[in-house]
């Protein structure tokens, strides 16, 4: 079965090399702990690609901007949240398109400079009042149409810069009252509501990959999270 794994530090250990050679994961995802500098990160990804003899081996990263910024040691993107771009889209569309295009181009250049070829974004969850802050300002908007539109722009621009995308957190994390990293959220809304709202932002997206929401939608499956449910 295909799987993606992380690694412990800024270089591959002997045990990790053996693990990768034996189990051949589909891809590797990098976190802040793996990145000390651009030069070091590039050396690390070269090490990984050499094991698989594949210059296009999938190497992923969570580089959204704002709070989720794995390149924070080399790139300050703390103000460039989903919320920032969502508000800019409403205030001044021309400025939004220019700023967002530059943001994606610069992010893509940084990712390519360290050997990363897939970025896990856009966040297509709605920002809803009373929900867990785990999404919060990572969301573009509470309006599903705006989230969907900016999501399309995000995917198109990253693809034009030769970076793959991962839409998340399918089919929608916005209604979750707790952080799914720590507890299992339960959403009780009926299917008609979910299809019209939370689920709609993920429709007809040209991204090849998606990250699932570890959420139980009781009107669809009372037992399993979306990640595990048939």
PDB file of C-alpha atoms in Angstrom:
ATOM      1  CA  UNK A   1       0.000   0.000   0.000  1.00  0.00           C
ATOM      2  CA  UNK A   2       1.182   3.534  -0.754  1.00  0.00           C
ATOM      3  CA  UNK A   3       2.101   5.729   2.183  1.00  0.00           C
ATOM      4  CA  UNK A   4       3.886   9.001   2.908  1.00  0.00           C
ATOM      5  CA  UNK A   5       6.288   9.308   5.822  1.00  0.00           C
ATOM      6  CA  UNK A   6       8.183  12.003   7.688  1.00  0.00           C
ATOM      7  CA  UNK A   7      11.805  11.889   8.823  1.00  0.00           C
ATOM      8  CA  UNK A   8      13.360  12.819  12.148  1.00  0.00           C
ATOM      9  CA  UNK A   9      15.956  15.508  11.513  1.00  0.00           C
ATOM     10  CA  UNK A  10      17.976  17.569   8.999  1.00  0.00           C
ATOM     11  CA  UNK A  11      19.843  14.555   7.588  1.00  0.00           C
ATOM     12  CA  UNK A  12      18.886  10.954   6.954  1.00  0.00           C
ATOM     13  CA  UNK A  13      20.045   8.507   9.605  1.00  0.00           C
ATOM     14  CA  UNK A  14      21.405   5.075   8.668  1.00  0.00           C
ATOM     15  CA  UNK A  15      18.161   3.467   9.932  1.00  0.00           C
ATOM     16  CA  UNK A  16      16.037   5.854   7.863  1.00  0.00           C
ATOM     17  CA  UNK A  17      17.997   5.083   4.699  1.00  0.00           C
ATOM     18  CA  UNK A  18      17.455   1.357   5.295  1.00  0.00           C
ATOM     19  CA  UNK A  19      13.753   1.945   6.001  1.00  0.00           C
ATOM     20  CA  UNK A  20      13.265   3.911   2.773  1.00  0.00           C
ATOM     21  CA  UNK A  21      15.128   1.299   0.733  1.00  0.00           C
ATOM     22  CA  UNK A  22      13.104  -1.553   2.220  1.00  0.00           C
ATOM     23  CA  UNK A  23       9.575  -0.101   2.416  1.00  0.00           C
ATOM     24  CA  UNK A  24       9.697   2.375  -0.500  1.00  0.00           C
ATOM     25  CA  UNK A  25       7.141   4.985   0.634  1.00  0.00           C
ATOM     26  CA  UNK A  26       5.258   6.826  -2.109  1.00  0.00           C
ATOM     27  CA  UNK A  27       6.609  10.139  -0.809  1.00  0.00           C
ATOM     28  CA  UNK A  28       8.282  12.052   2.026  1.00  0.00           C
ATOM     29  CA  UNK A  29       6.778  15.060   3.836  1.00  0.00           C
ATOM     30  CA  UNK A  30       9.082  17.675   5.356  1.00  0.00           C
ATOM     31  CA  UNK A  31       8.407  19.596   8.579  1.00  0.00           C
ATOM     32  CA  UNK A  32      10.149  22.539  10.266  1.00  0.00           C
ATOM     33  CA  UNK A  33      12.432  20.119  12.130  1.00  0.00           C
ATOM     34  CA  UNK A  34      13.880  19.033   8.773  1.00  0.00           C
ATOM     35  CA  UNK A  35      14.775  22.539   7.568  1.00  0.00           C
ATOM     36  CA  UNK A  36      17.694  24.520   8.995  1.00  0.00           C
ATOM     37  CA  UNK A  37      18.665  26.374   5.811  1.00  0.00           C
ATOM     38  CA  UNK A  38      17.923  26.242   2.079  1.00  0.00           C
ATOM     39  CA  UNK A  39      21.297  24.663   1.337  1.00  0.00           C
ATOM     40  CA  UNK A  40      20.851  21.968   3.992  1.00  0.00           C
ATOM     41  CA  UNK A  41      17.265  21.222   2.892  1.00  0.00           C
ATOM     42  CA  UNK A  42      18.351  20.819  -0.740  1.00  0.00           C
ATOM     43  CA  UNK A  43      21.100  18.425   0.345  1.00  0.00           C
ATOM     44  CA  UNK A  44      18.522  16.405   2.304  1.00  0.00           C
ATOM     45  CA  UNK A  45      16.070  16.118  -0.608  1.00  0.00           C
ATOM     46  CA  UNK A  46      18.941  15.173  -2.930  1.00  0.00           C
ATOM     47  CA  UNK A  47      19.812  12.363  -0.500  1.00  0.00           C
ATOM     48  CA  UNK A  48      16.222  11.131  -0.604  1.00  0.00           C
ATOM     49  CA  UNK A  49      15.951  11.299  -4.418  1.00  0.00           C
ATOM     50  CA  UNK A  50      19.252   9.455  -4.786  1.00  0.00           C
ATOM     51  CA  UNK A  51      17.866   6.504  -2.804  1.00  0.00           C
ATOM     52  CA  UNK A  52      14.946   6.197  -5.235  1.00  0.00           C
ATOM     53  CA  UNK A  53      16.987   7.160  -8.310  1.00  0.00           C
ATOM     54  CA  UNK A  54      14.195   9.588  -9.177  1.00  0.00           C
ATOM     55  CA  UNK A  55      14.605  13.360  -9.620  1.00  0.00           C
ATOM     56  CA  UNK A  56      10.798  13.683  -9.534  1.00  0.00           C
ATOM     57  CA  UNK A  57      10.295  11.622  -6.370  1.00  0.00           C
ATOM     58  CA  UNK A  58       7.355  13.169  -4.417  1.00  0.00           C
ATOM     59  CA  UNK A  59       8.543  15.449  -1.619  1.00  0.00           C
ATOM     60  CA  UNK A  60       5.764  17.331   0.145  1.00  0.00           C
ATOM     61  CA  UNK A  61       5.551  20.232   2.575  1.00  0.00           C
ATOM     62  CA  UNK A  62       2.855  22.203   4.457  1.00  0.00           C
ATOM     63  CA  UNK A  63       3.722  25.708   3.277  1.00  0.00           C
ATOM     64  CA  UNK A  64       0.476  27.668   3.489  1.00  0.00           C
ATOM     65  CA  UNK A  65       1.809  30.935   4.923  1.00  0.00           C
ATOM     66  CA  UNK A  66       0.498  32.355   8.195  1.00  0.00           C
ATOM     67  CA  UNK A  67       0.709  29.872  11.078  1.00  0.00           C
ATOM     68  CA  UNK A  68       1.510  26.912   8.846  1.00  0.00           C
ATOM     69  CA  UNK A  69       4.951  27.920   7.623  1.00  0.00           C
ATOM     70  CA  UNK A  70       7.538  25.132   7.585  1.00  0.00           C
ATOM     71  CA  UNK A  71      10.081  27.517   6.033  1.00  0.00           C
ATOM     72  CA  UNK A  72       9.824  29.998   8.927  1.00  0.00           C
ATOM     73  CA  UNK A  73      13.615  29.884   9.487  1.00  0.00           C
ATOM     74  CA  UNK A  74      14.166  31.338   5.996  1.00  0.00           C
ATOM     75  CA  UNK A  75      10.857  32.959   4.988  1.00  0.00           C
ATOM     76  CA  UNK A  76       8.592  35.177   7.123  1.00  0.00           C
ATOM     77  CA  UNK A  77       5.056  34.598   5.868  1.00  0.00           C
ATOM     78  CA  UNK A  78       3.259  35.177   9.179  1.00  0.00           C
ATOM     79  CA  UNK A  79       0.932  37.875   7.807  1.00  0.00           C
ATOM     80  CA  UNK A  80       0.123  36.041   4.574  1.00  0.00           C
ATOM     81  CA  UNK A  81      -2.803  33.978   5.865  1.00  0.00           C
ATOM     82  CA  UNK A  82      -5.786  32.589   3.986  1.00  0.00           C
ATOM     83  CA  UNK A  83      -7.876  35.222   5.763  1.00  0.00           C
ATOM     84  CA  UNK A  84      -5.570  38.005   4.494  1.00  0.00           C
ATOM     85  CA  UNK A  85      -5.999  36.907   0.874  1.00  0.00           C
ATOM     86  CA  UNK A  86      -9.738  36.298   1.319  1.00  0.00           C
ATOM     87  CA  UNK A  87     -10.273  39.844   2.600  1.00  0.00           C
ATOM     88  CA  UNK A  88      -8.071  41.288  -0.149  1.00  0.00           C
ATOM     89  CA  UNK A  89     -10.161  39.428  -2.746  1.00  0.00           C
ATOM     90  CA  UNK A  90     -13.293  41.225  -1.474  1.00  0.00           C
ATOM     91  CA  UNK A  91     -11.636  44.637  -1.110  1.00  0.00           C
ATOM     92  CA  UNK A  92      -9.654  44.879  -4.348  1.00  0.00           C
ATOM     93  CA  UNK A  93      -9.650  42.030  -6.848  1.00  0.00           C
ATOM     94  CA  UNK A  94      -6.888  43.528  -9.019  1.00  0.00           C
ATOM     95  CA  UNK A  95      -4.569  43.914  -6.037  1.00  0.00           C
ATOM     96  CA  UNK A  96      -5.526  40.410  -4.841  1.00  0.00           C
ATOM     97  CA  UNK A  97      -4.590  38.799  -8.179  1.00  0.00           C
ATOM     98  CA  UNK A  98      -1.246  40.617  -8.264  1.00  0.00           C
ATOM     99  CA  UNK A  99      -0.330  39.909  -4.628  1.00  0.00           C
ATOM    100  CA  UNK A 100      -1.478  36.287  -4.711  1.00  0.00           C
ATOM    101  CA  UNK A 101       0.341  35.554  -7.962  1.00  0.00           C
ATOM    102  CA  UNK A 102       3.581  36.976  -6.535  1.00  0.00           C
ATOM    103  CA  UNK A 103       3.096  35.079  -3.250  1.00  0.00           C
ATOM    104  CA  UNK A 104       2.632  31.768  -5.084  1.00  0.00           C
ATOM    105  CA  UNK A 105       5.523  32.412  -7.462  1.00  0.00           C
ATOM    106  CA  UNK A 106       7.922  33.217  -4.596  1.00  0.00           C
ATOM    107  CA  UNK A 107       6.718  30.238  -2.557  1.00  0.00           C
ATOM    108  CA  UNK A 108       7.177  27.974  -5.582  1.00  0.00           C
ATOM    109  CA  UNK A 109      10.722  29.254  -6.195  1.00  0.00           C
ATOM    110  CA  UNK A 110      11.620  28.548  -2.571  1.00  0.00           C
ATOM    111  CA  UNK A 111      10.119  25.056  -2.701  1.00  0.00           C
ATOM    112  CA  UNK A 112      11.892  24.198  -5.943  1.00  0.00           C
ATOM    113  CA  UNK A 113      15.174  25.524  -4.535  1.00  0.00           C
ATOM    114  CA  UNK A 114      14.997  22.891  -1.766  1.00  0.00           C
ATOM    115  CA  UNK A 115      13.732  20.072  -3.996  1.00  0.00           C
ATOM    116  CA  UNK A 116      10.061  20.075  -2.908  1.00  0.00           C
ATOM    117  CA  UNK A 117       7.493  19.417  -5.644  1.00  0.00           C
ATOM    118  CA  UNK A 118       4.137  19.173  -3.807  1.00  0.00           C
ATOM    119  CA  UNK A 119       2.617  21.768  -1.456  1.00  0.00           C
ATOM    120  CA  UNK A 120      -0.318  20.734   0.741  1.00  0.00           C
ATOM    121  CA  UNK A 121      -2.714  23.560  -0.014  1.00  0.00           C
ATOM    122  CA  UNK A 122      -5.195  25.168  -0.619  1.00  0.00           C
ATOM    123  CA  UNK A 123      -7.221  24.987   2.599  1.00  0.00           C
ATOM    124  CA  UNK A 124     -10.810  24.759   1.333  1.00  0.00           C
ATOM    125  CA  UNK A 125     -12.487  24.635   4.741  1.00  0.00           C
ATOM    126  CA  UNK A 126     -15.019  27.320   5.622  1.00  0.00           C
ATOM    127  CA  UNK A 127     -14.334  29.653   8.543  1.00  0.00           C
ATOM    128  CA  UNK A 128     -17.354  29.219  10.773  1.00  0.00           C
ATOM    129  CA  UNK A 129     -18.198  30.928  14.062  1.00  0.00           C
ATOM    130  CA  UNK A 130     -17.947  28.722  17.149  1.00  0.00           C
ATOM    131  CA  UNK A 131     -15.682  26.150  15.465  1.00  0.00           C
ATOM    132  CA  UNK A 132     -12.192  25.061  16.508  1.00  0.00           C
ATOM    133  CA  UNK A 133      -9.444  27.625  15.898  1.00  0.00           C
ATOM    134  CA  UNK A 134      -7.339  24.912  14.184  1.00  0.00           C
ATOM    135  CA  UNK A 135      -8.661  26.271  10.856  1.00  0.00           C
ATOM    136  CA  UNK A 136      -9.382  29.896  11.804  1.00  0.00           C
ATOM    137  CA  UNK A 137      -7.356  32.362   9.717  1.00  0.00           C
ATOM    138  CA  UNK A 138      -6.104  29.544   7.486  1.00  0.00           C
ATOM    139  CA  UNK A 139      -9.500  29.724   5.743  1.00  0.00           C
ATOM    140  CA  UNK A 140     -10.155  32.209   2.944  1.00  0.00           C
ATOM    141  CA  UNK A 141     -13.733  32.946   4.001  1.00  0.00           C
ATOM    142  CA  UNK A 142     -17.031  31.788   5.508  1.00  0.00           C
ATOM    143  CA  UNK A 143     -18.490  32.056   1.977  1.00  0.00           C
ATOM    144  CA  UNK A 144     -18.211  28.756   0.079  1.00  0.00           C
ATOM    145  CA  UNK A 145     -18.172  30.459  -3.353  1.00  0.00           C
ATOM    146  CA  UNK A 146     -15.216  32.684  -2.393  1.00  0.00           C
ATOM    147  CA  UNK A 147     -13.290  29.740  -0.899  1.00  0.00           C
ATOM    148  CA  UNK A 148     -13.892  27.689  -4.042  1.00  0.00           C
ATOM    149  CA  UNK A 149     -12.864  30.522  -6.387  1.00  0.00           C
ATOM    150  CA  UNK A 150      -9.609  31.341  -4.532  1.00  0.00           C
ATOM    151  CA  UNK A 151      -8.927  27.600  -4.302  1.00  0.00           C
ATOM    152  CA  UNK A 152      -9.091  27.334  -8.097  1.00  0.00           C
ATOM    153  CA  UNK A 153      -6.729  30.306  -8.483  1.00  0.00           C
ATOM    154  CA  UNK A 154      -4.309  28.787  -5.969  1.00  0.00           C
ATOM    155  CA  UNK A 155      -4.210  25.397  -7.702  1.00  0.00           C
ATOM    156  CA  UNK A 156      -3.845  26.918 -11.179  1.00  0.00           C
ATOM    157  CA  UNK A 157      -0.954  29.183 -10.151  1.00  0.00           C
ATOM    158  CA  UNK A 158       0.981  26.498  -8.272  1.00  0.00           C
ATOM    159  CA  UNK A 159       0.555  24.099 -11.194  1.00  0.00           C
ATOM    160  CA  UNK A 160       1.811  26.749 -13.622  1.00  0.00           C
ATOM    161  CA  UNK A 161       4.907  26.982 -11.389  1.00  0.00           C
ATOM    162  CA  UNK A 162       5.343  23.164 -11.518  1.00  0.00           C
ATOM    163  CA  UNK A 163       4.297  22.535  -7.917  1.00  0.00           C
ATOM    164  CA  UNK A 164       1.602  19.943  -7.185  1.00  0.00           C
ATOM    165  CA  UNK A 165      -1.216  20.752  -4.749  1.00  0.00           C
ATOM    166  CA  UNK A 166      -3.207  18.908  -2.078  1.00  0.00           C
ATOM    167  CA  UNK A 167      -6.713  20.223  -1.357  1.00  0.00           C
ATOM    168  CA  UNK A 168      -7.636  19.967   2.315  1.00  0.00           C
ATOM    169  CA  UNK A 169      -9.345  18.931   4.501  1.00  0.00           C
ATOM    170  CA  UNK A 170     -11.813  17.022   2.346  1.00  0.00           C
ATOM    171  CA  UNK A 171     -14.827  16.944   2.698  1.00  0.00           C
ATOM    172  CA  UNK A 172     -14.690  19.953   5.074  1.00  0.00           C
ATOM    173  CA  UNK A 173     -13.280  20.712   8.535  1.00  0.00           C
ATOM    174  CA  UNK A 174     -15.101  24.021   9.079  1.00  0.00           C
ATOM    175  CA  UNK A 175     -17.858  22.750  11.381  1.00  0.00           C
ATOM    176  CA  UNK A 176     -15.488  20.837  13.695  1.00  0.00           C
ATOM    177  CA  UNK A 177     -15.692  22.114  17.278  1.00  0.00           C
ATOM    178  CA  UNK A 178     -12.415  20.441  18.342  1.00  0.00           C
ATOM    179  CA  UNK A 179      -8.912  20.083  16.885  1.00  0.00           C
ATOM    180  CA  UNK A 180      -8.801  16.730  15.054  1.00  0.00           C
ATOM    181  CA  UNK A 181      -5.065  16.408  15.878  1.00  0.00           C
ATOM    182  CA  UNK A 182      -6.151  15.889  19.519  1.00  0.00           C
ATOM    183  CA  UNK A 183      -9.781  14.707  19.590  1.00  0.00           C
ATOM    184  CA  UNK A 184     -12.255  13.269  17.086  1.00  0.00           C
ATOM    185  CA  UNK A 185     -14.746  15.930  15.947  1.00  0.00           C
ATOM    186  CA  UNK A 186     -18.352  14.957  15.283  1.00  0.00           C
ATOM    187  CA  UNK A 187     -20.496  16.899  12.810  1.00  0.00           C
ATOM    188  CA  UNK A 188     -24.273  16.362  12.963  1.00  0.00           C
ATOM    189  CA  UNK A 189     -25.471  18.557  10.084  1.00  0.00           C
ATOM    190  CA  UNK A 190     -27.699  16.878   7.511  1.00  0.00           C
ATOM    191  CA  UNK A 191     -26.334  15.833   4.140  1.00  0.00           C
ATOM    192  CA  UNK A 192     -28.284  18.470   2.186  1.00  0.00           C
ATOM    193  CA  UNK A 193     -26.649  21.256   4.221  1.00  0.00           C
ATOM    194  CA  UNK A 194     -23.163  19.737   3.925  1.00  0.00           C
ATOM    195  CA  UNK A 195     -23.416  19.311   0.148  1.00  0.00           C
ATOM    196  CA  UNK A 196     -24.534  22.946  -0.275  1.00  0.00           C
ATOM    197  CA  UNK A 197     -21.901  24.380   2.065  1.00  0.00           C
ATOM    198  CA  UNK A 198     -18.811  22.567   3.441  1.00  0.00           C
ATOM    199  CA  UNK A 199     -18.572  19.904   0.741  1.00  0.00           C
ATOM    200  CA  UNK A 200     -19.178  22.296  -2.175  1.00  0.00           C
ATOM    201  CA  UNK A 201     -15.758  23.980  -1.990  1.00  0.00           C
ATOM    202  CA  UNK A 202     -14.025  20.726  -2.961  1.00  0.00           C
ATOM    203  CA  UNK A 203     -16.066  20.147  -6.132  1.00  0.00           C
ATOM    204  CA  UNK A 204     -14.449  20.181  -9.588  1.00  0.00           C
ATOM    205  CA  UNK A 205     -10.941  20.945  -8.360  1.00  0.00           C
ATOM    206  CA  UNK A 206      -8.014  20.204 -10.710  1.00  0.00           C
ATOM    207  CA  UNK A 207      -5.721  19.149  -7.849  1.00  0.00           C
ATOM    208  CA  UNK A 208      -4.482  15.568  -8.182  1.00  0.00           C
ATOM    209  CA  UNK A 209      -4.314  15.042  -4.414  1.00  0.00           C
ATOM    210  CA  UNK A 210      -6.506  15.609  -1.348  1.00  0.00           C
ATOM    211  CA  UNK A 211      -5.939  15.424   2.417  1.00  0.00           C
ATOM    212  CA  UNK A 212      -8.885  13.977   4.331  1.00  0.00           C
ATOM    213  CA  UNK A 213     -10.656  15.391   7.388  1.00  0.00           C
ATOM    214  CA  UNK A 214     -10.500  13.081  10.417  1.00  0.00           C
ATOM    215  CA  UNK A 215     -14.131  13.873  11.234  1.00  0.00           C
ATOM    216  CA  UNK A 216     -17.242  11.768  11.875  1.00  0.00           C
ATOM    217  CA  UNK A 217     -20.237  13.036   9.860  1.00  0.00           C
ATOM    218  CA  UNK A 218     -23.017  11.243  11.730  1.00  0.00           C
ATOM    219  CA  UNK A 219     -25.609  11.511   8.949  1.00  0.00           C
ATOM    220  CA  UNK A 220     -23.275   9.645   6.586  1.00  0.00           C
ATOM    221  CA  UNK A 221     -21.367   7.242   8.874  1.00  0.00           C
ATOM    222  CA  UNK A 222     -21.980   7.145  12.627  1.00  0.00           C
ATOM    223  CA  UNK A 223     -18.799   5.203  13.409  1.00  0.00           C
ATOM    224  CA  UNK A 224     -15.922   6.098  11.130  1.00  0.00           C
ATOM    225  CA  UNK A 225     -14.145   9.348  10.331  1.00  0.00           C
ATOM    226  CA  UNK A 226     -14.164  10.488   6.688  1.00  0.00           C
ATOM    227  CA  UNK A 227     -10.567   9.222   6.447  1.00  0.00           C
ATOM    228  CA  UNK A 228     -11.641   5.651   7.284  1.00  0.00           C
ATOM    229  CA  UNK A 229     -15.205   5.547   6.029  1.00  0.00           C
ATOM    230  CA  UNK A 230     -16.277   3.724   2.867  1.00  0.00           C
TER     231      UNK A 230
END
